[in-house]
């Protein structure tokens, strides 16, 4: 007993040193305690919890973890970015235009709902997706928030930020690039969703929540390589979050929810297994990637890759101008997207194509409209034309046609035939 008490007192001293009382540095969901009531605060896993005697309810807040960045820290951050593994430039990808277009359209309008990339092994699927990092635009986030909360949109704000806004507090904001999070096949459910320490919750009344990958991916991109090999329980988690835009962690009567709106990008080889239809339908677009057959093109790809492996920095510099031009094009398209219109007649024809192809639900109609508007914005136009729809409609519908799980996904021929039949 004495040993346990000694350990507890030592932990208390350590906690007081690690987490000194700074009301301005952390925030809480609680009003100040009434006179005569004893109040304590526990810190664990980024959570500050106030405990009041005589109350049995669990109450929780997430303390700020980021502060203003000094110039010295900025230099260190820049140096660490330079020392990271170099990424192959997006502009240097040879061929695979369908895959590249689907990725760019999702960056311009994240509400399209992501893209599923299926194709032969060794065709540059993962390389292309990861090369997208350099092109991602900046967004405004609340400084120090674990969920990349938008200071203006309540739909993608964490619980602490919403509480601060209700109290009328001013939120410090910073600009940061859209985040890309890799979901490894071997990830545990706790690592994906976040975890709660049940023992501390039961013994000390502390809701200790550690945000997971879904929290990190909020307002960003969640990439799953070999998504068709993902365990079923993780597929269920992704389906739930993709459907609602929120992630809820339920453990022994304790519930914590946070926003989880992300662009879901998956890649895989169809020879290794097909996706469950429920998950396949959650991807806004579907891109098929094939092995390049042209000998000259294959030689060019091999030579470019050899150049990159020999001197990545020099290779990236040679494509810097093209990358910057593409970044400007994406930024311009995102800014003009809201002003792009699509005629009612074209909307009706899109829905007629979906109806005659027996596409289940209305997700196909919605995604086709959004993708066509994003393509028009990318081309610098403020109005959608039939050509835009013809370009994107196979990618938006072909993975929604399969009725028999044993059938393969249509190549897009059926969709194109129906398009020209309806559009003339």
mmCIF file of C-alpha atoms in Angstrom:
data_model
loop_
_atom_site.group_PDB
_atom_site.id
_atom_site.type_symbol
_atom_site.label_atom_id
_atom_site.label_comp_id
_atom_site.label_asym_id
_atom_site.label_seq_id
_atom_site.Cartn_x
_atom_site.Cartn_y
_atom_site.Cartn_z
ATOM 1 C CA UNK A 1 0.000 0.000 0.000
ATOM 2 C CA UNK A 2 2.806 2.407 0.879
ATOM 3 C CA UNK A 3 4.504 1.614 -2.415
ATOM 4 C CA UNK A 4 1.311 2.389 -4.323
ATOM 5 C CA UNK A 5 0.859 5.675 -2.477
ATOM 6 C CA UNK A 6 4.474 6.594 -3.169
ATOM 7 C CA UNK A 7 4.012 5.882 -6.865
ATOM 8 C CA UNK A 8 0.809 7.933 -6.976
ATOM 9 C CA UNK A 9 2.405 10.925 -5.237
ATOM 10 C CA UNK A 10 5.417 10.719 -7.575
ATOM 11 C CA UNK A 11 3.100 10.681 -10.592
ATOM 12 C CA UNK A 12 1.248 13.691 -9.201
ATOM 13 C CA UNK A 13 4.526 15.651 -8.836
ATOM 14 C CA UNK A 14 5.535 14.693 -12.389
ATOM 15 C CA UNK A 15 2.101 15.714 -13.728
ATOM 16 C CA UNK A 16 2.325 19.076 -11.980
ATOM 17 C CA UNK A 17 5.697 19.699 -13.647
ATOM 18 C CA UNK A 18 4.564 18.513 -17.084
ATOM 19 C CA UNK A 19 1.272 20.368 -16.999
ATOM 20 C CA UNK A 20 1.510 23.600 -15.006
ATOM 21 C CA UNK A 21 -1.664 25.617 -14.592
ATOM 22 C CA UNK A 22 -1.954 28.056 -17.510
ATOM 23 C CA UNK A 23 -5.572 29.056 -18.047
ATOM 24 C CA UNK A 24 -4.687 30.920 -21.243
ATOM 25 C CA UNK A 25 -2.913 27.924 -22.805
ATOM 26 C CA UNK A 26 -5.712 25.363 -22.447
ATOM 27 C CA UNK A 27 -9.439 25.496 -22.629
ATOM 28 C CA UNK A 28 -12.174 23.555 -20.915
ATOM 29 C CA UNK A 29 -15.852 22.853 -21.363
ATOM 30 C CA UNK A 30 -16.618 23.726 -17.746
ATOM 31 C CA UNK A 31 -17.548 26.897 -15.846
ATOM 32 C CA UNK A 32 -15.404 27.775 -12.804
ATOM 33 C CA UNK A 33 -16.314 25.703 -9.729
ATOM 34 C CA UNK A 34 -18.711 27.187 -7.221
ATOM 35 C CA UNK A 35 -17.241 28.316 -3.863
ATOM 36 C CA UNK A 36 -16.789 25.462 -1.442
ATOM 37 C CA UNK A 37 -16.494 22.791 -4.121
ATOM 38 C CA UNK A 38 -13.194 21.012 -4.595
ATOM 39 C CA UNK A 39 -12.072 20.913 -8.216
ATOM 40 C CA UNK A 40 -9.177 19.067 -9.800
ATOM 41 C CA UNK A 41 -7.983 18.746 -13.371
ATOM 42 C CA UNK A 42 -6.495 15.622 -14.895
ATOM 43 C CA UNK A 43 -4.443 15.542 -18.082
ATOM 44 C CA UNK A 44 -4.026 12.481 -20.209
ATOM 45 C CA UNK A 45 -3.466 11.877 -23.911
ATOM 46 C CA UNK A 46 -4.113 15.517 -24.832
ATOM 47 C CA UNK A 47 -7.282 15.682 -22.698
ATOM 48 C CA UNK A 48 -7.899 17.960 -19.741
ATOM 49 C CA UNK A 49 -10.743 16.801 -17.507
ATOM 50 C CA UNK A 50 -12.192 18.663 -14.570
ATOM 51 C CA UNK A 51 -13.422 16.501 -11.725
ATOM 52 C CA UNK A 52 -15.914 17.909 -9.204
ATOM 53 C CA UNK A 53 -16.764 16.187 -5.950
ATOM 54 C CA UNK A 54 -20.373 15.265 -5.679
ATOM 55 C CA UNK A 55 -20.829 14.894 -9.426
ATOM 56 C CA UNK A 56 -20.907 11.546 -11.177
ATOM 57 C CA UNK A 57 -20.978 12.753 -14.799
ATOM 58 C CA UNK A 58 -17.989 12.369 -17.072
ATOM 59 C CA UNK A 59 -16.993 15.665 -18.672
ATOM 60 C CA UNK A 60 -14.170 16.143 -21.133
ATOM 61 C CA UNK A 61 -12.212 18.744 -23.059
ATOM 62 C CA UNK A 62 -9.272 18.598 -25.442
ATOM 63 C CA UNK A 63 -6.417 20.916 -24.552
ATOM 64 C CA UNK A 64 -4.626 22.939 -27.205
ATOM 65 C CA UNK A 65 -1.380 21.347 -28.282
ATOM 66 C CA UNK A 66 0.022 23.951 -30.670
ATOM 67 C CA UNK A 67 1.268 27.442 -29.941
ATOM 68 C CA UNK A 68 2.644 30.264 -32.071
ATOM 69 C CA UNK A 69 5.600 29.119 -34.188
ATOM 70 C CA UNK A 70 8.793 31.094 -33.703
ATOM 71 C CA UNK A 71 11.109 31.880 -36.662
ATOM 72 C CA UNK A 72 13.634 29.346 -35.350
ATOM 73 C CA UNK A 73 10.948 26.649 -35.257
ATOM 74 C CA UNK A 74 9.866 27.602 -38.791
ATOM 75 C CA UNK A 75 13.435 27.073 -39.997
ATOM 76 C CA UNK A 76 13.588 23.698 -38.270
ATOM 77 C CA UNK A 77 10.240 22.749 -39.856
ATOM 78 C CA UNK A 78 11.479 23.764 -43.311
ATOM 79 C CA UNK A 79 14.704 21.795 -42.781
ATOM 80 C CA UNK A 80 12.755 18.705 -41.693
ATOM 81 C CA UNK A 81 10.563 18.940 -44.821
ATOM 82 C CA UNK A 82 13.645 19.092 -47.014
ATOM 83 C CA UNK A 83 15.091 16.027 -45.293
ATOM 84 C CA UNK A 84 11.923 13.984 -45.875
ATOM 85 C CA UNK A 85 11.824 11.292 -48.543
ATOM 86 C CA UNK A 86 11.516 13.083 -51.921
ATOM 87 C CA UNK A 87 8.214 12.659 -53.748
ATOM 88 C CA UNK A 88 8.040 11.968 -57.474
ATOM 89 C CA UNK A 89 6.575 15.066 -59.207
ATOM 90 C CA UNK A 90 2.974 14.775 -60.394
ATOM 91 C CA UNK A 91 3.829 16.602 -63.627
ATOM 92 C CA UNK A 92 6.454 13.947 -64.414
ATOM 93 C CA UNK A 93 3.955 11.062 -64.468
ATOM 94 C CA UNK A 94 3.854 9.737 -68.034
ATOM 95 C CA UNK A 95 0.443 8.696 -69.381
ATOM 96 C CA UNK A 96 -2.338 7.495 -67.010
ATOM 97 C CA UNK A 97 -4.409 10.573 -67.899
ATOM 98 C CA UNK A 98 -7.660 9.103 -66.575
ATOM 99 C CA UNK A 99 -6.233 8.510 -63.108
ATOM 100 C CA UNK A 100 -4.576 11.938 -62.972
ATOM 101 C CA UNK A 101 -7.771 13.698 -64.032
ATOM 102 C CA UNK A 102 -9.861 11.933 -61.363
ATOM 103 C CA UNK A 103 -7.358 12.924 -58.666
ATOM 104 C CA UNK A 104 -7.240 16.563 -59.792
ATOM 105 C CA UNK A 105 -11.053 16.834 -59.895
ATOM 106 C CA UNK A 106 -11.263 15.549 -56.315
ATOM 107 C CA UNK A 107 -8.738 18.145 -55.142
ATOM 108 C CA UNK A 108 -10.769 20.886 -56.850
ATOM 109 C CA UNK A 109 -14.065 19.662 -55.348
ATOM 110 C CA UNK A 110 -13.588 17.323 -52.346
ATOM 111 C CA UNK A 111 -17.366 16.729 -52.243
ATOM 112 C CA UNK A 112 -17.037 14.476 -55.294
ATOM 113 C CA UNK A 113 -16.226 11.781 -52.766
ATOM 114 C CA UNK A 114 -12.827 10.350 -53.627
ATOM 115 C CA UNK A 115 -11.543 7.961 -56.272
ATOM 116 C CA UNK A 116 -10.930 4.245 -56.520
ATOM 117 C CA UNK A 117 -7.919 3.344 -58.696
ATOM 118 C CA UNK A 118 -7.741 -0.246 -59.902
ATOM 119 C CA UNK A 119 -5.188 -1.664 -62.300
ATOM 120 C CA UNK A 120 -2.215 -3.881 -62.958
ATOM 121 C CA UNK A 121 0.663 -4.021 -60.506
ATOM 122 C CA UNK A 122 3.599 -1.734 -61.228
ATOM 123 C CA UNK A 123 1.576 0.883 -63.137
ATOM 124 C CA UNK A 124 2.340 3.805 -60.816
ATOM 125 C CA UNK A 125 -0.894 3.927 -58.813
ATOM 126 C CA UNK A 126 0.683 4.606 -55.409
ATOM 127 C CA UNK A 127 3.378 6.854 -56.910
ATOM 128 C CA UNK A 128 0.755 9.051 -58.589
ATOM 129 C CA UNK A 129 -1.405 9.371 -55.483
ATOM 130 C CA UNK A 130 1.534 10.275 -53.243
ATOM 131 C CA UNK A 131 2.834 12.761 -55.828
ATOM 132 C CA UNK A 132 -0.397 14.684 -55.307
ATOM 133 C CA UNK A 133 0.997 16.016 -52.010
ATOM 134 C CA UNK A 134 2.970 18.783 -53.728
ATOM 135 C CA UNK A 135 -0.139 20.103 -55.478
ATOM 136 C CA UNK A 136 -2.488 20.234 -52.493
ATOM 137 C CA UNK A 137 -3.694 23.782 -51.744
ATOM 138 C CA UNK A 138 -3.623 25.487 -48.357
ATOM 139 C CA UNK A 139 -6.644 25.711 -46.065
ATOM 140 C CA UNK A 140 -7.367 27.717 -42.925
ATOM 141 C CA UNK A 141 -7.450 25.707 -39.695
ATOM 142 C CA UNK A 142 -7.802 26.594 -36.034
ATOM 143 C CA UNK A 143 -4.329 26.678 -34.492
ATOM 144 C CA UNK A 144 -3.616 23.787 -32.146
ATOM 145 C CA UNK A 145 -6.775 21.842 -32.968
ATOM 146 C CA UNK A 146 -6.351 18.081 -33.322
ATOM 147 C CA UNK A 147 -9.154 17.829 -35.909
ATOM 148 C CA UNK A 148 -8.047 20.517 -38.430
ATOM 149 C CA UNK A 149 -11.238 22.446 -37.637
ATOM 150 C CA UNK A 150 -12.509 25.081 -40.057
ATOM 151 C CA UNK A 151 -12.947 28.401 -38.196
ATOM 152 C CA UNK A 152 -16.053 29.212 -40.293
ATOM 153 C CA UNK A 153 -17.776 25.888 -41.070
ATOM 154 C CA UNK A 154 -19.461 24.292 -38.049
ATOM 155 C CA UNK A 155 -19.834 20.955 -39.885
ATOM 156 C CA UNK A 156 -16.083 20.286 -39.687
ATOM 157 C CA UNK A 157 -15.310 21.723 -36.251
ATOM 158 C CA UNK A 158 -14.117 19.723 -33.270
ATOM 159 C CA UNK A 159 -16.014 19.877 -29.945
ATOM 160 C CA UNK A 160 -13.588 22.302 -28.298
ATOM 161 C CA UNK A 161 -13.741 24.800 -31.168
ATOM 162 C CA UNK A 162 -17.550 24.794 -31.140
ATOM 163 C CA UNK A 163 -17.545 25.443 -27.396
ATOM 164 C CA UNK A 164 -15.155 28.373 -27.838
ATOM 165 C CA UNK A 165 -17.332 29.889 -30.549
ATOM 166 C CA UNK A 166 -20.415 29.579 -28.354
ATOM 167 C CA UNK A 167 -18.561 31.485 -25.636
ATOM 168 C CA UNK A 168 -17.635 34.160 -28.179
ATOM 169 C CA UNK A 169 -13.902 33.547 -27.965
ATOM 170 C CA UNK A 170 -11.592 34.565 -30.800
ATOM 171 C CA UNK A 171 -9.963 31.621 -32.555
ATOM 172 C CA UNK A 172 -6.338 31.869 -33.734
ATOM 173 C CA UNK A 173 -6.039 30.478 -37.264
ATOM 174 C CA UNK A 174 -3.168 29.331 -39.438
ATOM 175 C CA UNK A 175 -2.881 28.289 -43.097
ATOM 176 C CA UNK A 176 -1.660 24.777 -43.751
ATOM 177 C CA UNK A 177 -1.602 22.381 -46.683
ATOM 178 C CA UNK A 178 -4.347 19.794 -47.017
ATOM 179 C CA UNK A 179 -3.154 16.733 -45.157
ATOM 180 C CA UNK A 180 -2.679 13.292 -46.750
ATOM 181 C CA UNK A 181 -2.915 10.378 -44.326
ATOM 182 C CA UNK A 182 -1.874 6.815 -45.224
ATOM 183 C CA UNK A 183 -4.000 4.026 -43.748
ATOM 184 C CA UNK A 184 -1.779 0.909 -43.488
ATOM 185 C CA UNK A 185 -3.397 -2.488 -43.980
ATOM 186 C CA UNK A 186 -2.152 -3.649 -40.576
ATOM 187 C CA UNK A 187 -3.643 -0.726 -38.642
ATOM 188 C CA UNK A 188 -5.766 -1.542 -35.600
ATOM 189 C CA UNK A 189 -9.265 -0.173 -35.135
ATOM 190 C CA UNK A 190 -8.108 1.858 -32.131
ATOM 191 C CA UNK A 191 -5.367 3.503 -34.204
ATOM 192 C CA UNK A 192 -7.845 4.373 -36.951
ATOM 193 C CA UNK A 193 -10.728 5.618 -34.794
ATOM 194 C CA UNK A 194 -8.865 6.824 -31.734
ATOM 195 C CA UNK A 195 -8.934 5.169 -28.376
ATOM 196 C CA UNK A 196 -10.286 5.677 -24.876
ATOM 197 C CA UNK A 197 -8.559 4.470 -21.711
ATOM 198 C CA UNK A 198 -11.353 2.451 -20.089
ATOM 199 C CA UNK A 199 -9.387 1.797 -16.880
ATOM 200 C CA UNK A 200 -8.859 5.487 -16.179
ATOM 201 C CA UNK A 201 -12.479 6.247 -17.087
ATOM 202 C CA UNK A 202 -13.767 3.706 -14.556
ATOM 203 C CA UNK A 203 -11.293 4.245 -11.740
ATOM 204 C CA UNK A 204 -10.622 7.996 -11.934
ATOM 205 C CA UNK A 205 -13.547 9.366 -13.923
ATOM 206 C CA UNK A 206 -11.210 10.554 -16.673
ATOM 207 C CA UNK A 207 -12.254 10.450 -20.323
ATOM 208 C CA UNK A 208 -8.839 10.042 -21.913
ATOM 209 C CA UNK A 209 -9.172 10.204 -25.716
ATOM 210 C CA UNK A 210 -6.278 9.909 -28.143
ATOM 211 C CA UNK A 211 -7.355 11.007 -31.669
ATOM 212 C CA UNK A 212 -6.684 8.490 -34.445
ATOM 213 C CA UNK A 213 -6.062 8.592 -38.190
ATOM 214 C CA UNK A 214 -9.646 9.627 -38.990
ATOM 215 C CA UNK A 215 -9.215 12.760 -36.861
ATOM 216 C CA UNK A 216 -5.947 13.551 -38.612
ATOM 217 C CA UNK A 217 -7.568 13.056 -42.038
ATOM 218 C CA UNK A 218 -10.454 15.474 -41.342
ATOM 219 C CA UNK A 219 -10.609 18.024 -44.209
ATOM 220 C CA UNK A 220 -7.795 16.100 -45.889
ATOM 221 C CA UNK A 221 -7.137 12.941 -47.883
ATOM 222 C CA UNK A 222 -7.235 9.380 -46.535
ATOM 223 C CA UNK A 223 -5.272 7.034 -48.798
ATOM 224 C CA UNK A 224 -5.605 3.256 -48.570
ATOM 225 C CA UNK A 225 -3.161 1.284 -50.711
ATOM 226 C CA UNK A 226 -4.351 -2.249 -51.588
ATOM 227 C CA UNK A 227 -7.787 -1.267 -50.277
ATOM 228 C CA UNK A 228 -9.283 -4.540 -51.539
ATOM 229 C CA UNK A 229 -7.129 -6.379 -48.951
ATOM 230 C CA UNK A 230 -8.338 -4.232 -46.027
ATOM 231 C CA UNK A 231 -9.832 -6.144 -43.080
ATOM 232 C CA UNK A 232 -13.625 -6.171 -42.937
ATOM 233 C CA UNK A 233 -13.830 -4.441 -39.549
ATOM 234 C CA UNK A 234 -11.778 -1.495 -40.873
ATOM 235 C CA UNK A 235 -13.954 -1.385 -43.997
ATOM 236 C CA UNK A 236 -16.990 -1.038 -41.710
ATOM 237 C CA UNK A 237 -15.322 1.866 -39.880
ATOM 238 C CA UNK A 238 -14.565 3.637 -43.165
ATOM 239 C CA UNK A 239 -18.121 3.074 -44.425
ATOM 240 C CA UNK A 240 -19.600 4.585 -41.274
ATOM 241 C CA UNK A 241 -17.334 7.657 -41.301
ATOM 242 C CA UNK A 242 -17.655 8.201 -45.064
ATOM 243 C CA UNK A 243 -21.456 8.047 -44.800
ATOM 244 C CA UNK A 244 -21.918 10.403 -41.845
ATOM 245 C CA UNK A 245 -18.806 12.592 -41.929
ATOM 246 C CA UNK A 246 -18.355 11.886 -38.211
ATOM 247 C CA UNK A 247 -16.399 9.315 -36.248
ATOM 248 C CA UNK A 248 -17.913 8.062 -33.005
ATOM 249 C CA UNK A 249 -15.928 6.004 -30.510
ATOM 250 C CA UNK A 250 -18.131 3.912 -28.214
ATOM 251 C CA UNK A 251 -16.574 2.077 -25.291
ATOM 252 C CA UNK A 252 -18.492 0.810 -22.242
ATOM 253 C CA UNK A 253 -21.116 3.556 -22.310
ATOM 254 C CA UNK A 254 -18.593 6.312 -23.055
ATOM 255 C CA UNK A 255 -19.112 8.148 -26.347
ATOM 256 C CA UNK A 256 -16.857 10.659 -28.100
ATOM 257 C CA UNK A 257 -17.642 12.078 -31.563
ATOM 258 C CA UNK A 258 -15.578 14.261 -33.867
ATOM 259 C CA UNK A 259 -15.791 15.357 -37.534
ATOM 260 C CA UNK A 260 -14.164 13.030 -40.084
ATOM 261 C CA UNK A 261 -14.772 14.468 -43.549
ATOM 262 C CA UNK A 262 -12.078 13.313 -45.922
ATOM 263 C CA UNK A 263 -11.408 12.506 -49.569
ATOM 264 C CA UNK A 264 -11.179 8.715 -49.681
ATOM 265 C CA UNK A 265 -8.611 7.470 -52.209
ATOM 266 C CA UNK A 266 -8.007 3.770 -52.651
ATOM 267 C CA UNK A 267 -5.858 1.731 -55.001
ATOM 268 C CA UNK A 268 -5.525 -1.957 -55.676
ATOM 269 C CA UNK A 269 -5.077 -4.813 -58.114
ATOM 270 C CA UNK A 270 -8.370 -6.519 -59.111
ATOM 271 C CA UNK A 271 -6.540 -9.870 -59.405
ATOM 272 C CA UNK A 272 -6.030 -9.826 -55.605
ATOM 273 C CA UNK A 273 -9.735 -9.535 -54.838
ATOM 274 C CA UNK A 274 -12.723 -7.266 -55.344
ATOM 275 C CA UNK A 275 -14.131 -4.635 -53.021
ATOM 276 C CA UNK A 276 -17.385 -5.010 -51.140
ATOM 277 C CA UNK A 277 -20.143 -3.225 -53.134
ATOM 278 C CA UNK A 278 -20.984 -0.978 -50.146
ATOM 279 C CA UNK A 279 -17.454 0.421 -50.009
ATOM 280 C CA UNK A 280 -17.109 0.627 -53.782
ATOM 281 C CA UNK A 281 -20.211 2.827 -53.937
ATOM 282 C CA UNK A 282 -18.636 5.246 -51.434
ATOM 283 C CA UNK A 283 -15.941 6.193 -53.937
ATOM 284 C CA UNK A 284 -17.182 9.072 -56.066
ATOM 285 C CA UNK A 285 -15.114 8.104 -59.115
ATOM 286 C CA UNK A 286 -13.444 4.983 -60.451
ATOM 287 C CA UNK A 287 -10.251 5.006 -62.543
ATOM 288 C CA UNK A 288 -8.854 2.026 -64.415
ATOM 289 C CA UNK A 289 -5.122 1.861 -65.009
ATOM 290 C CA UNK A 290 -3.510 -0.378 -67.604
ATOM 291 C CA UNK A 291 0.052 -1.272 -68.444
ATOM 292 C CA UNK A 292 1.568 0.971 -71.121
ATOM 293 C CA UNK A 293 1.990 -1.009 -74.368
ATOM 294 C CA UNK A 294 3.877 1.540 -76.477
ATOM 295 C CA UNK A 295 7.608 0.676 -76.446
ATOM 296 C CA UNK A 296 8.798 4.297 -76.789
ATOM 297 C CA UNK A 297 6.596 5.393 -73.903
ATOM 298 C CA UNK A 298 7.844 2.536 -71.731
ATOM 299 C CA UNK A 299 11.452 3.563 -72.416
ATOM 300 C CA UNK A 300 10.649 7.156 -71.467
ATOM 301 C CA UNK A 301 9.092 6.034 -68.153
ATOM 302 C CA UNK A 302 12.139 3.893 -67.320
ATOM 303 C CA UNK A 303 14.545 6.739 -68.146
ATOM 304 C CA UNK A 304 12.593 9.286 -66.083
ATOM 305 C CA UNK A 305 12.507 6.956 -63.108
ATOM 306 C CA UNK A 306 16.261 6.338 -63.416
ATOM 307 C CA UNK A 307 16.861 10.105 -63.443
ATOM 308 C CA UNK A 308 14.772 10.522 -60.308
ATOM 309 C CA UNK A 309 16.557 7.700 -58.466
ATOM 310 C CA UNK A 310 19.953 9.115 -59.442
ATOM 311 C CA UNK A 311 19.319 12.662 -58.202
ATOM 312 C CA UNK A 312 15.810 13.310 -56.802
ATOM 313 C CA UNK A 313 16.455 16.971 -55.968
ATOM 314 C CA UNK A 314 17.711 17.837 -59.451
ATOM 315 C CA UNK A 315 14.849 15.883 -61.048
ATOM 316 C CA UNK A 316 12.254 17.737 -58.957
ATOM 317 C CA UNK A 317 13.833 21.070 -59.876
ATOM 318 C CA UNK A 318 13.498 20.274 -63.580
ATOM 319 C CA UNK A 319 9.721 19.964 -63.129
ATOM 320 C CA UNK A 320 9.335 22.904 -60.728
ATOM 321 C CA UNK A 321 7.845 25.288 -63.333
ATOM 322 C CA UNK A 322 5.279 22.714 -64.482
ATOM 323 C CA UNK A 323 4.348 21.891 -60.895
ATOM 324 C CA UNK A 324 3.826 25.560 -60.033
ATOM 325 C CA UNK A 325 1.708 26.084 -63.138
ATOM 326 C CA UNK A 326 -0.467 23.106 -62.149
ATOM 327 C CA UNK A 327 -0.787 24.457 -58.599
ATOM 328 C CA UNK A 328 -1.983 27.816 -59.910
ATOM 329 C CA UNK A 329 -4.463 26.076 -62.206
ATOM 330 C CA UNK A 330 -5.889 24.075 -59.285
ATOM 331 C CA UNK A 331 -6.111 27.143 -57.024
ATOM 332 C CA UNK A 332 -7.880 29.110 -59.759
ATOM 333 C CA UNK A 333 -10.329 26.248 -60.385
ATOM 334 C CA UNK A 334 -11.150 25.944 -56.665
ATOM 335 C CA UNK A 335 -11.844 29.678 -56.467
ATOM 336 C CA UNK A 336 -14.088 29.729 -59.552
ATOM 337 C CA UNK A 337 -15.926 26.454 -58.842
ATOM 338 C CA UNK A 338 -18.865 28.120 -57.076
ATOM 339 C CA UNK A 339 -19.604 30.267 -60.159
ATOM 340 C CA UNK A 340 -19.681 27.340 -62.628
ATOM 341 C CA UNK A 341 -23.210 26.539 -63.794
ATOM 342 C CA UNK A 342 -24.803 23.563 -65.525
ATOM 343 C CA UNK A 343 -28.011 23.898 -67.568
ATOM 344 C CA UNK A 344 -31.186 22.199 -66.374
ATOM 345 C CA UNK A 345 -31.436 20.328 -69.685
ATOM 346 C CA UNK A 346 -28.008 18.757 -69.135
ATOM 347 C CA UNK A 347 -28.934 17.784 -65.560
ATOM 348 C CA UNK A 348 -32.046 16.030 -66.847
ATOM 349 C CA UNK A 349 -30.021 14.106 -69.441
ATOM 350 C CA UNK A 350 -27.484 13.021 -66.791
ATOM 351 C CA UNK A 351 -30.285 11.643 -64.630
ATOM 352 C CA UNK A 352 -31.840 9.958 -67.663
ATOM 353 C CA UNK A 353 -28.562 8.138 -68.362
ATOM 354 C CA UNK A 354 -28.402 6.994 -64.719
ATOM 355 C CA UNK A 355 -32.022 5.825 -64.757
ATOM 356 C CA UNK A 356 -31.682 3.867 -68.010
ATOM 357 C CA UNK A 357 -28.492 2.184 -66.720
ATOM 358 C CA UNK A 358 -30.418 1.130 -63.580
ATOM 359 C CA UNK A 359 -27.932 2.837 -61.266
ATOM 360 C CA UNK A 360 -29.019 2.335 -57.638
ATOM 361 C CA UNK A 361 -29.642 5.505 -55.643
ATOM 362 C CA UNK A 362 -28.872 9.086 -56.615
ATOM 363 C CA UNK A 363 -25.175 9.199 -55.769
ATOM 364 C CA UNK A 364 -24.261 8.688 -59.432
ATOM 365 C CA UNK A 365 -26.326 11.726 -60.504
ATOM 366 C CA UNK A 366 -24.792 13.941 -57.806
ATOM 367 C CA UNK A 367 -21.196 12.905 -58.451
ATOM 368 C CA UNK A 368 -21.509 13.324 -62.242
ATOM 369 C CA UNK A 369 -22.854 16.862 -61.819
ATOM 370 C CA UNK A 370 -20.055 17.793 -59.419
ATOM 371 C CA UNK A 371 -17.290 16.221 -61.510
ATOM 372 C CA UNK A 372 -18.512 17.976 -64.680
ATOM 373 C CA UNK A 373 -18.509 21.349 -62.870
ATOM 374 C CA UNK A 374 -15.006 20.700 -61.502
ATOM 375 C CA UNK A 375 -13.726 19.823 -64.997
ATOM 376 C CA UNK A 376 -15.241 23.010 -66.451
ATOM 377 C CA UNK A 377 -13.537 25.026 -63.687
ATOM 378 C CA UNK A 378 -10.224 23.266 -64.405
ATOM 379 C CA UNK A 379 -10.545 24.250 -68.078
ATOM 380 C CA UNK A 380 -11.258 27.855 -67.093
ATOM 381 C CA UNK A 381 -14.923 27.922 -68.147
ATOM 382 C CA UNK A 382 -17.938 29.084 -66.131
ATOM 383 C CA UNK A 383 -20.428 26.782 -67.844
ATOM 384 C CA UNK A 384 -20.565 22.995 -68.262
ATOM 385 C CA UNK A 385 -20.834 21.619 -71.792
ATOM 386 C CA UNK A 386 -21.724 18.126 -73.010
ATOM 387 C CA UNK A 387 -18.061 17.350 -73.651
ATOM 388 C CA UNK A 388 -17.283 17.767 -69.937
ATOM 389 C CA UNK A 389 -20.013 15.287 -69.045
ATOM 390 C CA UNK A 390 -18.807 12.791 -71.670
ATOM 391 C CA UNK A 391 -15.312 12.940 -70.145
ATOM 392 C CA UNK A 392 -16.316 12.236 -66.535
ATOM 393 C CA UNK A 393 -19.504 10.159 -66.695
ATOM 394 C CA UNK A 394 -17.787 6.766 -67.295
ATOM 395 C CA UNK A 395 -15.621 7.288 -64.182
ATOM 396 C CA UNK A 396 -18.662 8.304 -62.116
ATOM 397 C CA UNK A 397 -21.007 5.462 -63.099
ATOM 398 C CA UNK A 398 -19.223 2.320 -64.251
ATOM 399 C CA UNK A 399 -18.487 0.981 -60.738
ATOM 400 C CA UNK A 400 -22.171 1.422 -59.826
ATOM 401 C CA UNK A 401 -23.545 -0.850 -62.582
ATOM 402 C CA UNK A 402 -22.502 -4.236 -61.243
ATOM 403 C CA UNK A 403 -25.459 -6.187 -59.878
ATOM 404 C CA UNK A 404 -23.806 -9.599 -59.585
ATOM 405 C CA UNK A 405 -20.750 -9.685 -57.246
ATOM 406 C CA UNK A 406 -19.113 -12.211 -59.599
ATOM 407 C CA UNK A 407 -19.209 -9.799 -62.541
ATOM 408 C CA UNK A 408 -16.248 -7.555 -63.303
ATOM 409 C CA UNK A 409 -16.530 -3.772 -63.309
ATOM 410 C CA UNK A 410 -17.548 -2.411 -66.707
ATOM 411 C CA UNK A 411 -14.808 -0.665 -68.682
ATOM 412 C CA UNK A 412 -17.112 2.268 -69.381
ATOM 413 C CA UNK A 413 -18.309 1.170 -72.819
ATOM 414 C CA UNK A 414 -21.914 0.691 -71.640
ATOM 415 C CA UNK A 415 -21.941 4.157 -70.072
ATOM 416 C CA UNK A 416 -20.529 5.843 -73.174
ATOM 417 C CA UNK A 417 -23.045 4.054 -75.443
ATOM 418 C CA UNK A 418 -25.940 5.170 -73.247
ATOM 419 C CA UNK A 419 -24.515 8.714 -73.052
ATOM 420 C CA UNK A 420 -24.471 9.149 -76.833
ATOM 421 C CA UNK A 421 -27.927 7.553 -77.098
ATOM 422 C CA UNK A 422 -29.377 10.119 -74.637
ATOM 423 C CA UNK A 423 -27.302 13.155 -75.583
ATOM 424 C CA UNK A 424 -27.439 12.482 -79.318
#
